[in-house]
Short mmCIF file of C-alpha atoms and ligand atoms in Angstrom, two decimals:
data_model
loop_
_atom_site.label_atom_id
_atom_site.label_comp_id
_atom_site.label_asym_id
_atom_site.label_seq_id
_atom_site.Cartn_x
_atom_site.Cartn_y
_atom_site.Cartn_z
CA UNK Y 1 78.71 173.37 -175.72
CA UNK Y 2 81.51 173.45 -178.31
CA UNK Y 3 81.12 173.89 -182.08
CA UNK Y 4 81.51 170.66 -184.03
CA UNK Y 5 81.06 169.30 -187.55
CA UNK Y 6 78.43 166.64 -188.14
CA UNK Y 7 78.68 163.99 -190.83
CA UNK Y 8 76.89 160.74 -191.53
CA UNK Y 9 78.70 157.49 -192.36
CA UNK Y 10 77.50 155.98 -195.67
CA UNK Y 11 78.58 152.46 -194.73
CA UNK Y 12 80.86 150.71 -192.23
CA UNK Y 13 83.99 151.14 -194.36
CA UNK Y 14 83.18 154.84 -194.76
CA UNK Y 15 82.81 155.16 -190.98
CA UNK Y 16 86.29 153.71 -190.52
CA UNK Y 17 87.68 155.95 -193.30
CA UNK Y 18 86.16 159.08 -191.77
CA UNK Y 19 87.35 158.41 -188.23
CA UNK Y 20 90.85 157.48 -189.45
CA UNK Y 21 91.08 160.77 -191.36
CA UNK Y 22 90.30 162.98 -188.34
CA UNK Y 23 91.98 162.33 -184.96
CA UNK Y 24 89.51 164.67 -183.23
CA UNK Y 25 86.39 162.88 -184.53
CA UNK Y 26 84.09 160.58 -182.57
CA UNK Y 27 81.31 158.23 -183.56
CA UNK Y 28 77.84 158.97 -182.26
CA UNK Y 29 75.20 156.24 -181.94
CA UNK Y 30 72.33 156.87 -179.46
CA UNK Y 31 74.19 159.87 -178.02
CA UNK Y 32 72.96 159.22 -174.47
CA UNK Y 33 76.45 159.33 -172.98
CA UNK Y 34 78.49 161.27 -175.52
CA UNK Y 35 76.18 164.31 -175.66
CA UNK Y 36 76.18 164.59 -171.85
CA UNK Y 37 79.98 164.47 -171.88
CA UNK Y 38 80.10 167.18 -174.55
CA UNK Y 39 77.68 169.41 -172.62
CA UNK Y 40 79.93 169.06 -169.55
CA UNK Y 41 83.03 169.88 -171.66
CA UNK Y 42 84.61 166.52 -170.84
CA UNK Y 43 84.62 165.34 -174.47
CA UNK Y 44 85.45 167.93 -177.15
CA UNK Y 45 85.20 166.17 -180.55
CA UNK Y 46 85.62 168.54 -183.49
CA UNK Y 47 83.56 166.15 -185.66
CA UNK Y 48 80.72 163.76 -184.89
CA UNK Y 49 80.34 160.87 -187.31
CA UNK Y 50 76.76 159.61 -187.07
CA UNK Y 51 76.71 155.83 -187.37
CA UNK Y 52 73.11 155.39 -186.26
CA UNK Y 53 71.83 154.58 -189.78
CA UNK Y 54 74.36 151.85 -190.54
CA UNK Y 55 72.89 148.37 -191.09
CA UNK Y 56 73.95 147.04 -187.70
CA UNK Y 57 70.54 146.45 -186.10
CA UNK Y 58 70.19 142.71 -186.77
CA UNK Y 59 70.15 139.81 -184.30
CA UNK Y 60 71.15 136.62 -186.09
CA UNK Y 61 71.82 132.98 -185.27
CA UNK Y 62 75.47 131.93 -185.65
CA UNK Y 63 76.71 128.65 -187.09
CA UNK Y 64 77.87 127.67 -183.60
CA UNK Y 65 74.36 127.98 -182.13
CA UNK Y 66 74.90 131.40 -180.56
CA UNK Y 67 73.64 134.87 -181.49
CA UNK Y 68 75.29 137.79 -183.26
CA UNK Y 69 73.92 141.14 -182.09
CA UNK Y 70 74.49 144.18 -184.29
CA UNK Y 71 76.23 147.09 -182.56
CA UNK Y 72 73.29 149.41 -183.19
CA UNK Y 73 70.60 147.18 -181.69
CA UNK Y 74 68.90 149.36 -179.07
CA UNK Y 75 69.15 148.16 -175.48
CA UNK Y 76 65.35 147.81 -175.26
CA UNK Y 77 65.10 145.86 -178.55
CA UNK Y 78 67.82 143.53 -177.30
CA UNK Y 79 66.25 142.94 -173.88
CA UNK Y 80 62.81 142.19 -175.36
CA UNK Y 81 64.00 140.08 -178.31
CA UNK Y 82 62.41 136.61 -177.98
CA UNK Y 83 65.74 134.78 -178.36
CA UNK Y 84 67.30 136.91 -175.62
CA UNK Y 85 64.32 136.57 -173.29
CA UNK Y 86 64.19 132.81 -173.74
CA UNK Y 87 67.83 131.78 -174.17
CA UNK Y 88 69.79 134.58 -172.45
CA UNK Y 89 67.46 135.95 -169.75
CA UNK Y 90 70.52 136.95 -167.70
CA UNK Y 91 71.33 139.52 -170.39
CA UNK Y 92 67.72 140.73 -170.65
CA UNK Y 93 67.56 141.10 -166.88
CA UNK Y 94 70.82 143.07 -166.70
CA UNK Y 95 69.80 145.47 -169.47
CA UNK Y 96 66.40 146.12 -167.88
CA UNK Y 97 68.11 146.90 -164.58
CA UNK Y 98 69.85 149.86 -166.24
CA UNK Y 99 68.87 153.45 -166.99
CA UNK Y 100 65.21 154.16 -167.89
CA UNK Y 101 62.86 152.88 -170.60
CA UNK Y 102 63.39 156.05 -172.66
CA UNK Y 103 67.19 155.80 -172.42
CA UNK Y 104 67.17 152.11 -173.28
CA UNK Y 105 65.17 152.92 -176.43
CA UNK Y 106 68.01 155.21 -177.58
CA UNK Y 107 71.10 153.47 -176.16
CA UNK Y 108 72.92 151.13 -178.53
CA UNK Y 109 74.75 147.89 -177.79
CA UNK Y 110 78.08 149.34 -178.96
CA UNK Y 111 77.59 152.60 -177.05
CA UNK Y 112 76.76 150.71 -173.86
CA UNK Y 113 80.11 148.92 -174.08
CA UNK Y 114 81.90 152.27 -174.35
CA UNK Y 115 79.96 154.35 -171.82
CA UNK Y 116 82.31 156.15 -169.48
CA UNK Y 117 82.62 156.09 -165.71
CA UNK Y 118 80.18 157.95 -163.46
CA UNK Y 119 82.93 159.23 -161.13
CA UNK Y 120 81.73 162.77 -160.34
CA UNK Y 121 85.24 164.22 -160.62
CA UNK Y 122 85.54 162.90 -164.18
CA UNK Y 123 82.53 165.09 -165.08
CA UNK Y 124 83.77 168.11 -163.08
CA UNK Y 125 86.40 169.87 -165.18
CA UNK Y 126 87.37 172.10 -162.21
CA UNK Y 127 88.96 169.09 -160.45
CA UNK Y 128 92.05 166.98 -161.21
CA UNK Y 129 91.27 163.66 -162.89
CA UNK Y 130 93.81 161.33 -164.52
CA UNK Y 131 91.16 159.77 -166.73
CA UNK Y 132 90.07 163.13 -168.16
CA UNK Y 133 93.50 164.77 -168.08
CA UNK Y 134 96.36 162.27 -167.71
CA UNK Y 135 98.91 163.28 -165.06
CA UNK Y 136 96.64 165.76 -163.27
CA UNK Y 137 95.92 163.46 -160.28
CA UNK Y 138 92.94 161.57 -158.91
CA UNK Y 139 90.49 163.61 -156.85
CA UNK Y 140 88.52 160.54 -155.77
CA UNK Y 141 91.28 158.77 -153.84
CA UNK Y 142 91.23 161.38 -151.06
CA UNK Y 143 87.76 162.69 -151.88
CA UNK Y 144 84.22 161.37 -152.09
CA UNK Y 145 84.72 157.78 -153.16
CA UNK Y 146 81.52 156.03 -152.06
CA UNK Y 147 80.75 154.60 -155.53
CA UNK Y 148 84.33 153.73 -156.41
CA UNK Y 149 86.32 150.54 -156.97
CA UNK Y 150 87.19 147.90 -154.40
CA UNK Y 151 88.95 145.58 -156.86
CA UNK Y 152 91.68 146.17 -159.45
CA UNK Y 153 92.12 149.91 -158.74
CA UNK Y 154 95.47 151.69 -159.18
CA UNK Y 155 97.17 154.74 -157.69
CA UNK Y 156 96.12 156.61 -160.82
CA UNK Y 157 92.39 155.86 -160.80
CA UNK Y 158 89.76 154.11 -158.66
CA UNK Y 159 86.79 154.57 -161.02
CA UNK Y 160 84.28 151.84 -161.82
CA UNK Y 161 82.70 150.79 -165.10
CA UNK Y 162 79.00 151.67 -164.85
CA UNK Y 163 77.37 149.26 -167.32
CA UNK Y 164 74.88 146.58 -166.31
CA UNK Y 165 74.71 144.95 -169.75
CA UNK Y 166 78.47 144.40 -169.72
CA UNK Y 167 78.38 142.43 -166.46
CA UNK Y 168 76.04 139.90 -168.06
CA UNK Y 169 78.14 139.83 -171.25
CA UNK Y 170 81.24 139.10 -169.14
CA UNK Y 171 79.48 136.18 -167.43
CA UNK Y 172 78.19 134.87 -170.77
CA UNK Y 173 81.69 135.01 -172.30
CA UNK Y 174 80.72 137.21 -175.25
CA UNK Y 175 83.01 138.24 -178.10
CA UNK Y 176 83.24 141.75 -179.56
CA UNK Y 177 83.59 142.09 -183.34
CA UNK Y 178 85.30 145.22 -184.64
CA UNK Y 179 86.44 146.71 -187.93
CA UNK Y 180 89.39 149.03 -188.39
CA UNK Y 181 91.68 150.21 -191.20
CA UNK Y 182 93.39 146.79 -191.24
CA UNK Y 183 90.09 144.89 -191.50
CA UNK Y 184 87.95 142.96 -189.03
CA UNK Y 185 88.94 141.14 -185.87
CA UNK Y 186 87.40 139.77 -182.69
CA UNK Y 187 88.16 140.64 -179.06
CA UNK Y 188 87.30 138.30 -176.18
CA UNK Y 189 85.05 140.12 -173.71
CA UNK Y 190 87.57 139.69 -170.88
CA UNK Y 191 90.17 141.54 -172.99
CA UNK Y 192 87.91 144.36 -174.13
CA UNK Y 193 87.78 146.60 -171.03
CA UNK Y 194 90.98 147.49 -169.18
CA UNK Y 195 92.07 147.97 -165.59
CA UNK Y 196 93.31 151.52 -164.93
CA UNK Y 197 96.96 150.79 -164.05
CA UNK Y 198 98.97 153.85 -165.22
CA UNK Y 199 96.72 154.68 -168.18
CA UNK Y 200 93.18 155.27 -166.86
CA UNK Y 201 92.42 157.49 -169.86
CA UNK Y 202 92.04 154.24 -171.85
CA UNK Y 203 88.88 152.37 -170.86
CA UNK Y 204 89.15 149.62 -173.50
CA UNK Y 205 91.50 147.96 -175.96
CA UNK Y 206 89.47 149.24 -178.93
CA UNK Y 207 91.64 151.51 -181.12
CA UNK Y 208 90.19 154.99 -181.66
CA UNK Y 209 89.79 154.36 -185.42
CA UNK Y 210 87.94 151.06 -184.99
CA UNK Y 211 84.17 150.57 -185.01
CA UNK Y 212 82.31 147.90 -183.04
CA UNK Y 213 80.15 145.97 -185.49
CA UNK Y 214 78.67 143.21 -183.33
CA UNK Y 215 78.60 141.33 -180.05
CA UNK Y 216 78.51 137.55 -180.29
CA UNK Y 217 77.02 135.29 -177.64
CA UNK Y 218 78.10 131.64 -177.43
CA UNK Y 219 75.38 128.99 -177.45
CA UNK Y 220 75.20 128.44 -173.69
CA UNK Y 221 72.79 130.93 -172.14
CA UNK Y 222 72.25 129.45 -168.63
CA UNK Y 223 68.51 130.11 -169.02
CA UNK Y 224 67.43 127.75 -166.22
CA UNK Y 225 69.64 128.99 -163.38
CA UNK Y 226 70.68 132.62 -163.49
CA UNK Y 227 70.36 135.86 -161.55
CA UNK Y 228 71.27 139.49 -162.14
CA UNK Y 229 71.21 141.20 -158.78
CA UNK Y 230 71.73 144.97 -158.75
CA UNK Y 231 72.17 146.81 -155.45
CA UNK Y 232 71.74 150.60 -155.73
CA UNK Y 233 70.67 153.64 -153.77
CA UNK Y 234 67.24 153.82 -155.51
CA UNK Y 235 65.20 150.94 -156.89
CA UNK Y 236 65.33 152.33 -160.43
CA UNK Y 237 67.24 154.85 -162.53
CA UNK Y 238 70.45 154.52 -160.53
CA UNK Y 239 73.84 152.99 -161.29
CA UNK Y 240 74.95 149.92 -159.35
CA UNK Y 241 76.80 150.17 -156.07
CA UNK Y 242 77.39 146.47 -156.61
CA UNK Y 243 75.84 144.10 -159.13
CA UNK Y 244 76.27 140.37 -159.65
CA UNK Y 245 75.63 138.23 -162.71
CA UNK Y 246 75.43 134.61 -161.61
CA UNK Y 247 74.79 131.66 -163.92
CA UNK Y 248 74.86 127.99 -163.01
CA UNK Y 249 74.52 124.66 -164.76
CA UNK Y 250 73.16 122.21 -162.19
CA UNK Y 251 72.64 118.43 -162.35
CA UNK Y 252 70.82 117.06 -159.33
CA UNK Y 253 72.35 119.05 -156.48
CA UNK Y 254 75.75 119.37 -158.15
CA UNK Y 255 77.09 122.45 -159.93
CA UNK Y 256 78.51 121.37 -163.30
CA UNK Y 257 79.27 124.85 -164.63
CA UNK Y 258 79.38 128.33 -163.11
CA UNK Y 259 79.80 131.92 -164.23
CA UNK Y 260 80.22 134.84 -161.86
CA UNK Y 261 80.81 138.49 -162.75
CA UNK Y 262 80.48 141.66 -160.67
CA UNK Y 263 79.65 145.22 -161.66
CA UNK Y 264 80.19 148.49 -159.80
CA UNK Y 265 83.33 147.17 -158.12
CA UNK Y 266 86.13 147.70 -160.66
CA UNK Y 267 87.28 149.59 -163.74
CA UNK Y 268 85.93 146.69 -165.81
CA UNK Y 269 83.25 144.03 -165.31
CA UNK Y 270 84.95 141.74 -162.78
CA UNK Y 271 84.83 138.06 -163.69
CA UNK Y 272 86.70 135.70 -161.39
CA UNK Y 273 87.62 132.34 -162.94
CA UNK Y 274 89.06 130.96 -159.68
CA UNK Y 275 85.75 131.57 -157.87
CA UNK Y 276 83.91 129.86 -160.73
CA UNK Y 277 86.28 126.87 -160.44
CA UNK Y 278 85.54 126.66 -156.69
CA UNK Y 279 81.82 126.31 -157.46
CA UNK Y 280 82.18 123.53 -160.04
CA UNK Y 281 81.69 119.98 -158.75
CA UNK Y 282 80.27 121.24 -155.45
CA UNK Y 283 76.78 121.00 -153.97
CA UNK Y 284 74.63 124.05 -154.66
CA UNK Y 285 74.37 125.12 -151.02
CA UNK Y 286 75.12 128.19 -148.86
CA UNK Y 287 78.61 127.08 -147.72
CA UNK Y 288 79.69 126.65 -151.36
CA UNK Y 289 78.37 130.10 -152.27
CA UNK Y 290 80.11 131.70 -149.29
CA UNK Y 291 83.45 130.14 -150.28
CA UNK Y 292 83.03 131.53 -153.80
CA UNK Y 293 82.09 134.98 -152.47
CA UNK Y 294 85.15 135.05 -150.19
CA UNK Y 295 87.33 134.07 -153.14
CA UNK Y 296 86.01 136.89 -155.34
CA UNK Y 297 86.59 139.48 -152.61
CA UNK Y 298 89.95 138.11 -151.37
CA UNK Y 299 91.95 141.09 -152.69
CA UNK Y 300 89.27 143.75 -152.16
CA UNK Y 301 90.44 147.08 -150.76
CA UNK Y 302 88.16 149.88 -149.62
CA UNK Y 303 88.73 153.63 -149.40
CA UNK Y 304 87.35 156.10 -146.85
CA UNK Y 305 83.74 156.03 -148.02
CA UNK Y 306 83.34 152.75 -149.89
CA UNK Y 307 84.69 150.01 -147.61
CA UNK Y 308 81.06 148.96 -146.99
CA UNK Y 309 80.99 147.69 -150.56
CA UNK Y 310 83.23 144.74 -149.64
CA UNK Y 311 80.63 143.15 -147.35
CA UNK Y 312 77.87 144.30 -149.67
CA UNK Y 313 79.51 142.53 -152.60
CA UNK Y 314 80.17 139.38 -150.56
CA UNK Y 315 76.52 139.18 -149.49
CA UNK Y 316 75.29 140.01 -152.99
CA UNK Y 317 77.33 137.16 -154.50
CA UNK Y 318 75.84 134.67 -152.02
CA UNK Y 319 72.33 135.97 -152.67
CA UNK Y 320 72.68 135.95 -156.46
CA UNK Y 321 74.06 132.40 -156.45
CA UNK Y 322 71.24 131.29 -154.13
CA UNK Y 323 68.66 132.84 -156.45
CA UNK Y 324 70.32 131.30 -159.51
CA UNK Y 325 70.48 127.84 -157.91
CA UNK Y 326 66.82 127.92 -156.93
CA UNK Y 327 65.74 129.09 -160.38
CA UNK Y 328 64.17 132.25 -158.96
CA UNK Y 329 66.12 135.16 -160.41
CA UNK Y 330 65.41 138.66 -159.21
CA UNK Y 331 62.66 139.67 -161.62
CA UNK Y 332 62.61 142.85 -163.66
CA UNK Y 333 59.09 143.99 -164.26
CA UNK Y 334 59.76 146.87 -166.68
CA UNK Y 335 57.27 146.88 -169.54
CA UNK Y 336 58.35 147.89 -173.02
CA UNK Y 337 57.66 151.52 -173.84
CA UNK Y 338 57.59 152.23 -177.57
C1 FAD N 1 70.63 159.28 -166.74
C2 FAD N 1 71.29 158.03 -167.24
C3 FAD N 1 71.20 156.86 -166.48
C4 FAD N 1 71.82 155.69 -166.92
N1 FAD N 1 71.75 154.55 -166.16
C5 FAD N 1 72.40 153.42 -166.57
C6 FAD N 1 72.39 152.24 -165.78
O1 FAD N 1 71.80 152.18 -164.69
N2 FAD N 1 73.07 151.16 -166.25
C7 FAD N 1 73.72 151.18 -167.44
O2 FAD N 1 74.32 150.17 -167.82
N3 FAD N 1 73.77 152.29 -168.20
C8 FAD N 1 73.12 153.39 -167.79
N4 FAD N 1 73.17 154.52 -168.56
C9 FAD N 1 74.10 154.57 -169.68
C10 FAD N 1 73.50 154.19 -170.99
O3 FAD N 1 73.28 152.78 -171.00
C11 FAD N 1 74.56 154.58 -172.03
O4 FAD N 1 74.59 155.98 -172.08
C12 FAD N 1 74.26 154.01 -173.39
O5 FAD N 1 74.29 152.61 -173.36
C13 FAD N 1 75.25 154.51 -174.42
O6 FAD N 1 74.83 154.11 -175.70
P1 FAD N 1 74.67 155.20 -176.86
O7 FAD N 1 74.34 154.45 -178.10
O8 FAD N 1 73.75 156.29 -176.47
O9 FAD N 1 76.18 155.73 -176.92
P2 FAD N 1 76.73 157.14 -177.42
O10 FAD N 1 76.52 158.16 -176.36
O11 FAD N 1 76.27 157.45 -178.78
O12 FAD N 1 78.28 156.78 -177.51
C14 FAD N 1 79.02 156.42 -176.36
C15 FAD N 1 80.48 156.20 -176.82
O13 FAD N 1 80.56 155.03 -177.63
C16 FAD N 1 81.12 155.34 -178.90
N5 FAD N 1 80.44 154.45 -179.83
C17 FAD N 1 79.08 154.24 -179.91
N6 FAD N 1 78.82 153.24 -180.76
C18 FAD N 1 80.03 152.80 -181.23
C19 FAD N 1 80.43 151.76 -182.13
N7 FAD N 1 79.54 150.97 -182.72
N8 FAD N 1 81.76 151.60 -182.38
C20 FAD N 1 82.67 152.39 -181.78
N9 FAD N 1 82.35 153.39 -180.94
C21 FAD N 1 81.05 153.57 -180.65
C22 FAD N 1 80.90 156.82 -179.10
O14 FAD N 1 81.91 157.40 -179.92
C23 FAD N 1 81.02 157.33 -177.65
O15 FAD N 1 82.38 157.50 -177.33
C24 FAD N 1 72.54 155.70 -168.15
C25 FAD N 1 72.60 156.87 -168.92
C26 FAD N 1 71.99 158.02 -168.48
C27 FAD N 1 72.09 159.26 -169.32
S1 SF4 N 2 88.74 157.81 -159.93
FE1 SF4 N 2 89.48 157.95 -162.03
S2 SF4 N 2 87.84 159.07 -163.05
FE2 SF4 N 2 87.62 159.47 -160.84
S3 SF4 N 2 88.86 161.30 -160.36
FE3 SF4 N 2 90.17 159.54 -160.07
S4 SF4 N 2 91.20 159.38 -162.06
FE4 SF4 N 2 89.38 160.59 -162.42
#
């Protein structure tokens, strides 16, 4: 473990001032990802700026009928908040599918957005990795790539984004609010995370001296017809091989609105607008769901150990849409642990 300075941010503006003044500094919120990365020598910040006491733990109604979630709201507090359980159960379900109760009590909303890939080579400093050390190569392409991307990968990196929460936020069309030296601005969720292309070292379009202040949900929560389906090697405490957030608005037998996002398949939560368009106006039936699944996976490409994920993802999309249409989402039975 490296030596580092520790400071506390007095307020949001002070947090931005401190991080702007020191290019080697990093914010720390719950610390559940950053501390692991520091112990493994992957991240080497010379200064940690503790933002965990900033007043960013509120969940408030917005004028547009949505919700504004403070960046420091713990994952467990978010999942069990009455407004989230009742109006955005897709989000509650996705969060409760992730990590463990203890981790969710520590993990923050902002930190979850910025958690880094679980590619084993990224954590192993003895191996080349373009994300950790740009230009060094990608060990996963010719190595063990069972958990890696099947969509949107590049010759530089085939890592996946590991978050469950973010897959639901992609489907719900959330907005990220940030503050930097030039003031505040908003980033559409689809523009927040990046595909690897030639710069896999950059996971998101957040600038290093900006702080996430909130995540905003629009009013539509798809509470009647949704499903978060997570397929993984163990039933709990494992990252997704493939996950699907499906949300439908149904009148009679007809789909009036559809959202579809996948996790565990790409460098960012993978939302496919063309597949959503294929669902709209159609009967909620297996042939419709299969057409949408084929559309999502049309450009999928497997590597030596992960080609199975293409069929897995196709089947998971059909199953999640079927569950969403029938109003029987995969249930998460985790109880809150204080
Ligand atoms: C064993 C284990 C299993 C897990 N399983 C899952 C799982 O199945 N699914 C899943 O989705 N997640 C899983 N996680 C990941 C967990 O959800 C994340 O570690 C957590 O959400 C990160 O939040 P944090 O507040 O602890 O972030 P931190 O570790 O404090 O920070 C992470 C990064 O975000 C930055 N940061 C934090 N807050 C802000 C902010 N407001 N503005 C700007 N930058 C910020 C930090 O500088 C750092 O770079 C697992 C983690 C562990 C350790
Ligand atoms: S997939 Fe990405 S994170 Fe993994 S070794 Fe290759 S460059 Fe590094």
